Tab-separated table of C-alpha atoms in Angstrom:
chain	number	residue	atom	x	y	z
A	258	MET	CA	30.779	18.704	-2.009
A	259	ARG	CA	33.686	16.380	-1.440
A	260	PHE	CA	35.601	15.882	1.636
A	261	VAL	CA	39.086	14.672	3.120
A	262	VAL	CA	39.197	12.455	6.343
A	263	THR	CA	41.124	13.059	9.317
A	264	LEU	CA	41.532	11.316	12.496
A	265	ALA	CA	40.583	13.027	15.804
A	266	LEU	CA	40.240	11.321	19.365
A	267	GLY	CA	39.829	8.015	17.457
A	268	VAL	CA	37.005	9.193	15.177
A	269	LEU	CA	37.332	9.766	11.422
A	270	ILE	CA	35.908	13.390	10.797
A	271	LEU	CA	34.659	14.454	7.417
A	272	THR	CA	35.520	17.991	6.063
A	273	PRO	CA	34.815	19.517	2.885
A	274	ASP	CA	37.820	19.410	0.448
A	275	VAL	CA	38.644	18.661	-3.438
A	276	GLU	CA	38.743	14.851	-3.092
A	277	ALA	CA	36.356	12.352	-2.160
A	278	ALA	CA	37.330	9.778	0.279
A	279	THR	CA	37.662	6.181	-0.911
A	280	PHE	CA	37.032	2.922	0.936
A	281	LYS	CA	37.568	-0.484	0.393
A	282	THR	CA	34.681	-3.159	0.445
A	283	GLU	CA	34.389	-6.962	-0.290
A	284	LYS	CA	33.172	-5.905	-3.767
A	285	GLY	CA	35.624	-3.225	-5.010
A	286	ASP	CA	36.319	0.472	-3.700
A	287	ILE	CA	33.694	2.844	-3.036
A	288	SER	CA	33.838	6.801	-3.128
A	289	VAL	CA	31.950	8.696	-0.325
A	290	ASP	CA	30.926	12.365	-0.867
A	291	ILE	CA	29.310	14.751	1.482
A	292	ILE	CA	26.079	15.837	-0.385
A	293	ALA	CA	24.896	18.284	2.456
A	294	ASP	CA	25.847	18.908	6.099
A	295	GLY	CA	24.344	20.999	8.935
A	296	LEU	CA	21.155	19.047	9.249
A	297	ALA	CA	19.723	18.904	12.631
A	298	ARG	CA	19.171	15.269	13.539
A	299	PRO	CA	17.796	14.208	10.199
A	300	TRP	CA	15.775	11.244	10.364
A	301	ALA	CA	14.667	10.264	6.771
A	302	ILE	CA	15.313	10.963	3.040
A	303	ASP	CA	13.420	10.465	-0.217
A	304	PHE	CA	13.874	11.596	-3.781
A	305	LEU	CA	11.748	13.834	-5.693
A	306	PRO	CA	11.294	12.982	-9.513
A	307	ASP	CA	13.558	16.130	-10.355
A	308	LYS	CA	16.527	14.154	-8.460
A	309	ARG	CA	16.174	16.655	-5.379
A	310	MET	CA	15.840	15.025	-1.874
A	311	ILE	CA	13.299	15.866	0.773
A	312	VAL	CA	14.732	15.250	4.229
A	313	THR	CA	13.169	15.460	7.765
A	314	GLU	CA	14.840	16.778	10.912
A	315	ARG	CA	13.581	15.397	14.098
A	316	GLY	CA	12.814	18.762	15.747
A	317	GLY	CA	10.059	19.418	13.208
A	318	ARG	CA	11.708	20.755	9.861
A	319	MET	CA	11.168	19.257	6.522
A	320	ARG	CA	13.435	20.527	3.916
A	321	ILE	CA	14.397	20.027	0.174
A	322	VAL	CA	18.073	19.471	-0.748
A	323	SER	CA	19.260	19.987	-4.434
A	324	PRO	CA	21.713	17.516	-5.777
A	325	ASP	CA	24.534	20.036	-5.377
A	326	GLY	CA	23.776	20.287	-1.815
A	327	LYS	CA	21.859	23.428	-1.428
A	328	LYS	CA	19.397	23.187	1.449
A	329	SER	CA	15.989	25.106	1.440
A	330	ALA	CA	14.286	27.059	4.189
A	331	ALA	CA	11.830	24.787	6.427
A	332	ILE	CA	8.760	23.835	4.211
A	333	LYS	CA	5.881	25.651	5.516
A	334	GLY	CA	2.742	23.743	6.349
A	335	VAL	CA	4.157	21.014	8.572
A	336	PRO	CA	1.984	20.725	11.590
A	337	GLY	CA	3.819	20.910	14.992
A	338	VAL	CA	5.072	17.628	16.438
A	339	ASP	CA	5.764	16.527	20.073
A	340	VAL	CA	9.530	16.592	20.221
A	341	GLY	CA	11.223	14.735	22.958
A	342	GLY	CA	13.160	11.514	23.297
A	343	GLN	CA	12.984	9.473	20.199
A	344	GLY	CA	9.843	11.619	19.292
A	345	GLY	CA	9.608	14.289	16.461
A	346	LEU	CA	9.262	14.545	12.867
A	347	LEU	CA	10.156	11.037	11.508
A	348	ASP	CA	9.742	9.421	8.072
A	349	VAL	CA	9.163	10.900	4.771
A	350	ALA	CA	7.856	9.160	1.713
A	351	VAL	CA	7.025	10.636	-1.767
A	352	HIS	CA	4.050	9.520	-3.312
A	353	PRO	CA	4.613	7.061	-6.304
A	354	ASP	CA	2.480	9.309	-8.576
A	355	PHE	CA	4.106	12.701	-7.241
A	356	ALA	CA	4.471	14.009	-10.585
A	357	GLN	CA	0.706	13.950	-11.198
A	358	ASN	CA	-0.467	14.582	-7.565
A	359	ARG	CA	2.634	16.293	-5.790
A	360	LEU	CA	1.544	14.372	-2.505
A	361	ILE	CA	4.117	14.074	0.463
A	362	TYR	CA	3.725	11.628	3.363
A	363	TRP	CA	5.198	11.943	6.710
A	364	SER	CA	5.216	10.263	10.177
A	365	PHE	CA	5.485	12.129	13.343
A	366	SER	CA	4.789	12.045	17.110
A	367	GLU	CA	1.560	13.570	17.710
A	368	ALA	CA	0.385	15.004	21.037
A	369	GLY	CA	-3.023	14.280	22.372
A	370	LYS	CA	-5.258	13.242	25.276
A	371	GLY	CA	-3.483	10.678	27.526
A	372	GLY	CA	-0.020	11.602	25.833
A	373	ASN	CA	1.296	10.922	22.391
A	374	SER	CA	1.468	8.357	19.435
A	375	THR	CA	2.718	7.934	16.153
A	376	ALA	CA	0.619	9.691	13.505
A	377	VAL	CA	0.664	9.712	9.465
A	378	ALA	CA	-0.061	13.125	7.600
A	379	ARG	CA	0.052	14.015	3.880
A	380	GLY	CA	0.016	17.178	1.685
A	381	ARG	CA	0.530	18.614	-1.444
A	382	LEU	CA	3.898	20.166	-2.040
A	383	SER	CA	3.538	23.665	-3.957
A	384	ALA	CA	4.919	24.405	-7.353
A	385	ASP	CA	7.667	26.192	-5.592
A	386	GLY	CA	8.363	23.651	-3.184
A	387	LYS	CA	8.187	26.046	-0.356
A	388	ALA	CA	4.919	24.850	1.403
A	389	LEU	CA	2.633	21.830	1.975
A	390	ASP	CA	-1.176	22.527	1.248
A	391	ASP	CA	-4.320	20.554	1.924
A	392	VAL	CA	-2.433	18.977	4.940
A	393	LYS	CA	-4.485	16.302	6.584
A	394	VAL	CA	-3.534	13.471	9.410
A	395	ILE	CA	-4.616	10.332	7.902
A	396	PHE	CA	-3.654	8.114	10.732
A	397	SER	CA	-3.445	8.333	14.434
A	398	GLN	CA	-1.935	5.413	16.414
A	399	LYS	CA	-4.379	4.327	19.499
A	400	PRO	CA	-3.989	4.603	22.264
A	401	LYS	CA	-1.790	7.759	22.978
A	402	VAL	CA	0.469	6.950	25.942
A	403	ARG	CA	3.035	8.864	28.007
A	404	SER	CA	6.206	7.826	26.348
A	405	ASN	CA	8.947	9.198	24.384
A	406	LEU	CA	10.533	5.827	23.063
A	407	HIS	CA	9.544	3.572	20.313
A	408	PHE	CA	7.706	5.340	17.599
A	409	GLY	CA	8.405	2.830	14.783
A	410	SER	CA	7.221	5.276	12.033
A	411	ARG	CA	8.527	3.737	8.606
A	412	LEU	CA	6.127	4.475	5.706
A	413	VAL	CA	6.044	2.122	2.735
A	414	PHE	CA	3.873	2.260	-0.512
A	415	ASP	CA	3.296	-1.031	-2.081
A	416	GLY	CA	2.517	0.032	-5.646
A	417	LYS	CA	-1.007	-1.528	-5.405
A	418	GLY	CA	-2.717	1.519	-3.548
A	419	HIS	CA	-1.741	0.744	-0.161
A	420	LEU	CA	0.385	2.252	2.447
A	421	PHE	CA	2.314	0.395	5.138
A	422	VAL	CA	2.994	1.981	8.469
A	423	THR	CA	5.110	0.341	11.185
A	424	LEU	CA	4.311	1.148	14.664
A	425	GLY	CA	6.389	0.803	17.986
A	426	GLU	CA	5.141	-0.596	21.280
A	427	ARG	CA	6.322	2.323	23.279
A	428	SER	CA	9.003	0.541	25.197
A	429	ALA	CA	7.820	0.701	28.740
A	430	GLU	CA	6.621	-2.654	30.245
A	431	LYS	CA	3.120	-1.480	31.237
A	432	PHE	CA	2.536	-0.836	27.428
A	433	ARG	CA	4.526	-3.269	25.789
A	434	SER	CA	1.961	-6.243	26.374
A	435	GLN	CA	-0.440	-4.398	23.984
A	436	ALA	CA	1.746	-5.823	21.069
A	437	GLN	CA	-0.188	-8.849	21.495
A	438	GLU	CA	-3.646	-7.231	21.871
A	439	LEU	CA	-5.645	-6.565	18.702
A	440	ASP	CA	-7.671	-3.564	20.097
A	441	SER	CA	-4.404	-1.618	20.311
A	442	HIS	CA	-2.057	-0.365	17.563
A	443	LEU	CA	0.782	-0.541	19.804
A	444	GLY	CA	3.519	-2.848	18.289
A	445	LYS	CA	1.796	-3.521	15.060
A	446	VAL	CA	2.366	-3.055	11.148
A	447	VAL	CA	-0.867	-1.511	9.894
A	448	ARG	CA	-1.877	-1.378	6.130
A	449	LEU	CA	-3.901	1.648	4.935
A	450	MET	CA	-5.300	2.767	1.548
A	451	GLU	CA	-3.392	5.936	0.603
A	452	ASP	CA	-6.217	8.284	1.991
A	453	GLY	CA	-5.975	6.543	5.165
A	454	SER	CA	-9.130	4.356	4.775
A	455	VAL	CA	-9.040	0.814	5.510
A	456	PRO	CA	-8.441	-1.910	2.767
A	457	LYS	CA	-11.512	-4.339	2.717
A	458	ASP	CA	-8.997	-7.289	2.641
A	459	ASN	CA	-7.138	-6.471	5.736
A	460	PRO	CA	-6.928	-9.459	8.108
A	461	PHE	CA	-9.003	-8.160	10.819
A	462	VAL	CA	-11.661	-6.279	9.002
A	463	GLY	CA	-14.997	-7.118	10.655
A	464	LYS	CA	-13.582	-8.928	13.552
A	465	GLU	CA	-14.943	-8.158	17.088
A	466	ASP	CA	-12.486	-6.254	19.340
A	467	ALA	CA	-9.832	-5.904	16.484
A	468	LEU	CA	-8.793	-2.707	14.970
A	469	PRO	CA	-9.115	-3.162	11.111
A	470	GLU	CA	-5.978	-1.335	10.077
A	471	ILE	CA	-3.791	-4.028	11.578
A	472	TRP	CA	-1.613	-6.107	9.195
A	473	SER	CA	0.486	-7.982	11.632
A	474	TYR	CA	1.373	-7.799	15.328
A	475	GLY	CA	3.772	-8.517	18.045
A	476	HIS	CA	6.415	-6.241	16.788
A	477	ARG	CA	8.749	-4.195	19.153
A	478	ASN	CA	10.267	-1.104	17.372
A	479	PRO	CA	10.248	-1.322	13.695
A	480	GLN	CA	12.249	1.428	12.251
A	481	ALA	CA	13.144	0.090	8.766
A	482	ALA	CA	10.883	-1.366	6.177
A	483	ALA	CA	10.763	-1.719	2.419
A	484	ILE	CA	8.995	-3.813	-0.379
A	485	ASN	CA	11.245	-6.301	-1.790
A	486	PRO	CA	11.329	-5.566	-5.578
A	487	ALA	CA	11.893	-9.085	-6.330
A	488	THR	CA	8.874	-10.498	-4.595
A	489	GLY	CA	6.643	-7.514	-3.930
A	490	ALA	CA	6.495	-8.473	-0.149
A	491	LEU	CA	7.064	-6.292	2.789
A	492	TRP	CA	10.172	-6.795	4.920
A	493	GLU	CA	10.737	-4.936	7.991
A	494	ILE	CA	13.493	-4.861	10.660
A	495	GLU	CA	12.962	-3.939	14.401
A	496	HIS	CA	14.964	-3.058	17.357
A	497	GLY	CA	15.409	-5.958	19.976
A	498	PRO	CA	16.216	-5.136	23.535
A	499	MET	CA	19.727	-6.287	24.642
A	500	GLY	CA	20.032	-8.422	21.682
A	501	GLY	CA	17.641	-9.845	19.199
A	502	ASP	CA	17.231	-7.196	16.208
A	503	GLU	CA	15.145	-8.781	13.971
A	504	ILE	CA	14.314	-8.983	10.221
A	505	ASN	CA	10.875	-10.198	9.681
A	506	LEU	CA	8.595	-10.608	6.710
A	507	PRO	CA	5.198	-9.430	7.920
A	508	GLU	CA	2.294	-11.419	6.669
A	509	PRO	CA	-1.411	-10.715	7.203
A	510	GLY	CA	-2.720	-11.622	10.412
A	511	LYS	CA	0.537	-13.191	11.909
A	512	ASN	CA	2.028	-12.964	15.206
A	513	TYR	CA	5.612	-11.792	15.503
A	514	GLY	CA	6.198	-12.623	19.067
A	515	TRP	CA	7.054	-9.676	21.080
A	516	PRO	CA	7.028	-9.299	24.080
A	517	VAL	CA	6.333	-13.024	24.654
A	518	VAL	CA	9.319	-14.328	22.842
A	519	SER	CA	12.760	-12.668	21.988
A	520	TYR	CA	16.329	-13.573	20.794
A	521	GLY	CA	17.362	-10.566	23.399
A	522	VAL	CA	17.134	-10.215	26.989
A	523	ASN	CA	15.926	-7.072	28.932
A	524	TYR	CA	18.267	-4.258	29.561
A	525	ASP	CA	18.737	-5.428	33.129
A	526	GLY	CA	19.572	-8.734	32.192
A	527	THR	CA	16.240	-10.446	32.931
A	528	PRO	CA	14.403	-12.589	30.544
A	529	VAL	CA	11.854	-11.190	27.926
A	530	GLY	CA	8.263	-12.596	28.524
A	531	SER	CA	8.706	-16.473	28.510
A	532	GLY	CA	12.425	-16.242	28.231
A	533	LYS	CA	12.196	-18.354	25.068
A	534	SER	CA	13.157	-17.145	21.482
A	535	GLU	CA	10.417	-19.180	19.653
A	536	ALA	CA	6.903	-20.267	20.736
A	537	PRO	CA	4.055	-22.376	18.535
A	538	GLY	CA	1.909	-19.690	16.731
A	539	MET	CA	4.552	-17.137	16.728
A	540	GLU	CA	6.623	-16.325	13.654
A	541	ASN	CA	10.348	-16.596	13.812
A	542	PRO	CA	12.560	-13.729	12.166
A	543	ILE	CA	14.647	-14.792	9.055
A	544	TYR	CA	17.595	-13.334	10.755
A	545	GLN	CA	18.704	-11.457	13.945
A	546	TRP	CA	21.692	-9.639	15.375
A	547	THR	CA	23.037	-10.332	18.806
A	548	PRO	CA	24.800	-8.251	19.694
A	549	VAL	CA	22.407	-5.644	18.228
A	550	ILE	CA	23.282	-3.134	15.314
A	551	ALA	CA	20.183	-0.921	16.343
A	552	PRO	CA	18.740	-0.879	12.780
A	553	SER	CA	17.203	2.230	11.204
A	554	GLY	CA	16.345	2.583	7.427
A	555	MET	CA	16.792	-0.143	4.721
A	556	ALA	CA	16.801	-0.439	1.054
A	557	PHE	CA	16.999	-3.073	-1.781
A	558	TYR	CA	19.490	-2.323	-4.239
A	559	THR	CA	18.295	-2.432	-7.851
A	560	GLY	CA	20.658	0.122	-9.681
A	561	ASP	CA	23.227	-0.229	-12.184
A	562	SER	CA	26.010	1.502	-10.655
A	563	PHE	CA	26.905	-1.503	-8.647
A	564	PRO	CA	26.300	-4.432	-10.510
A	565	GLN	CA	27.964	-6.423	-7.787
A	566	TRP	CA	25.259	-5.270	-5.269
A	567	LYS	CA	22.266	-5.855	-7.235
A	568	GLY	CA	19.760	-7.550	-5.194
A	569	ASN	CA	21.321	-6.717	-1.921
A	570	LEU	CA	19.669	-5.182	1.158
A	571	PHE	CA	21.231	-2.212	3.008
A	572	VAL	CA	20.161	-1.401	6.514
A	573	GLY	CA	21.353	1.542	8.541
A	574	GLY	CA	23.159	0.795	11.654
A	575	LEU	CA	22.827	3.357	14.657
A	576	ARG	CA	24.733	1.406	17.497
A	577	ALA	CA	26.864	-0.405	14.807
A	578	GLU	CA	27.995	2.949	13.085
A	579	ALA	CA	27.848	1.233	9.892
A	580	LEU	CA	25.958	0.571	6.581
A	581	VAL	CA	25.081	-3.054	6.593
A	582	ARG	CA	25.226	-4.833	3.392
A	583	LEU	CA	23.101	-8.292	3.187
A	584	GLU	CA	23.471	-10.817	0.401
A	585	LEU	CA	20.066	-12.705	0.055
A	586	ASP	CA	19.033	-16.045	-1.427
A	587	GLY	CA	15.325	-15.678	-1.697
A	588	ALA	CA	14.197	-14.967	2.117
A	589	LYS	CA	17.611	-16.266	3.524
A	590	VAL	CA	20.494	-14.008	4.441
A	591	THR	CA	23.546	-15.676	3.157
A	592	HIS	CA	26.264	-13.042	4.070
A	593	GLU	CA	26.891	-9.655	5.866
A	594	GLU	CA	29.420	-6.913	5.433
A	595	ARG	CA	29.487	-3.709	7.326
A	596	LEU	CA	30.475	-0.567	5.427
A	597	LEU	CA	31.752	2.944	6.467
A	598	LYS	CA	32.734	1.612	9.824
A	599	GLU	CA	35.916	3.957	9.608
A	600	LEU	CA	33.677	6.878	9.854
A	601	GLY	CA	32.307	6.208	13.208
A	602	MET	CA	28.884	7.489	12.418
A	603	ARG	CA	25.352	6.518	13.171
A	604	ILE	CA	23.473	5.783	9.921
A	605	ARG	CA	19.715	6.806	10.404
A	606	ASP	CA	18.542	6.196	7.020
A	607	VAL	CA	19.547	4.802	3.446
A	608	ALA	CA	17.948	5.250	-0.100
A	609	GLN	CA	18.928	4.272	-3.580
A	610	GLY	CA	19.136	7.610	-5.694
A	611	PRO	CA	17.865	8.155	-9.076
A	612	ASP	CA	21.608	8.110	-10.251
A	613	GLY	CA	22.145	4.654	-8.971
A	614	ALA	CA	24.274	5.784	-6.019
A	615	LEU	CA	23.424	5.036	-2.389
A	616	TYR	CA	22.576	8.046	-0.135
A	617	VAL	CA	22.753	7.745	3.647
A	618	VAL	CA	21.558	10.097	6.357
A	619	THR	CA	23.915	10.299	9.665
A	620	ASP	CA	22.191	10.860	12.996
A	621	ALA	CA	23.680	13.862	14.562
A	622	SER	CA	23.200	17.435	15.560
A	623	ASP	CA	25.151	18.174	12.684
A	624	GLY	CA	23.929	15.471	10.385
A	625	GLN	CA	24.805	14.808	6.713
A	626	ILE	CA	23.727	13.263	3.694
A	627	LEU	CA	26.402	11.179	2.207
A	628	ARG	CA	26.600	9.795	-1.375
A	629	ILE	CA	28.250	6.242	-2.032
A	630	SER	CA	29.355	5.653	-5.688
A	631	PRO	CA	31.862	3.431	-7.190
A	632	ALA	CA	35.423	4.766	-6.906
A	633	THR	CA	36.999	5.806	-10.211
A	634	PRO	CA	40.402	4.098	-10.710
């Protein structure tokens, strides 16, 4: 499906038509196509080996979208989710060996005694793609609290048999201090084996009063994460409060500061924690945004369609209403460009497709999957 762009009330509106829209960037013109629309608050996208996309909608529906935009009915077997606020059906990740095991993983807000929390489940996609079988919840964040904010929820396979899960600190001041406490999963990145068990070399295994799943701590609301293919290291991006969105490289056992230090302030203008942006024993971000972009979803570009973008990091911007492109020199950000600003759309997730194009998911009640490819002369 292709589209034309029209202006209405100061916002560019995408509608299906015969021509793709073309936009200028610093590295050349790009073409943007609508692959699918009519998605209800889509949250995440990943690719199956046959080039179809699997997409989550926050209200609890998981669907398959073909390369030509045909949407499946809801996949059966997805357990109920605790929908409300920022909660619902969240990330989705196709197992690296899907062709052999047909496993799909997803994160969601799970109700339970005391409130809700982030959970991770996995199931086996049926041969016809219509159902998930052998569904099992392999991780539940502890403790459950009464909040509908800051679930985190990105899932990342490291290619070495591990699964990273990013977990928010649930926002409220009465909970957020638990980001510094090792007997709580709030405000953490955890590392699991692919079956949900605990890797023996996790940094807090065998430590008294520490949960063994924890990889790093002191995080706020990490809604973007990916493995840097150049180094194999995990990168994550988390929402700051009013200012101070951060890119961090979570290392085992290290403390990333929230809510003791921050480059932002509370929404009422008061200082966060110590009122400082740095403190001894706490890791500094490699990059931060003030004002915020409200980051969600990220992908390192490795394809051949855009050789000029190889090695760049792409980040979805909700508040920024942009796809943020970052040029890197090792672990240093050297340049930033914001793409798709003309569309005025909240970008919830970004992924590199098997065709070398970039695919983004827009956060809206009538959400879309957009395909970004080089513009043809």
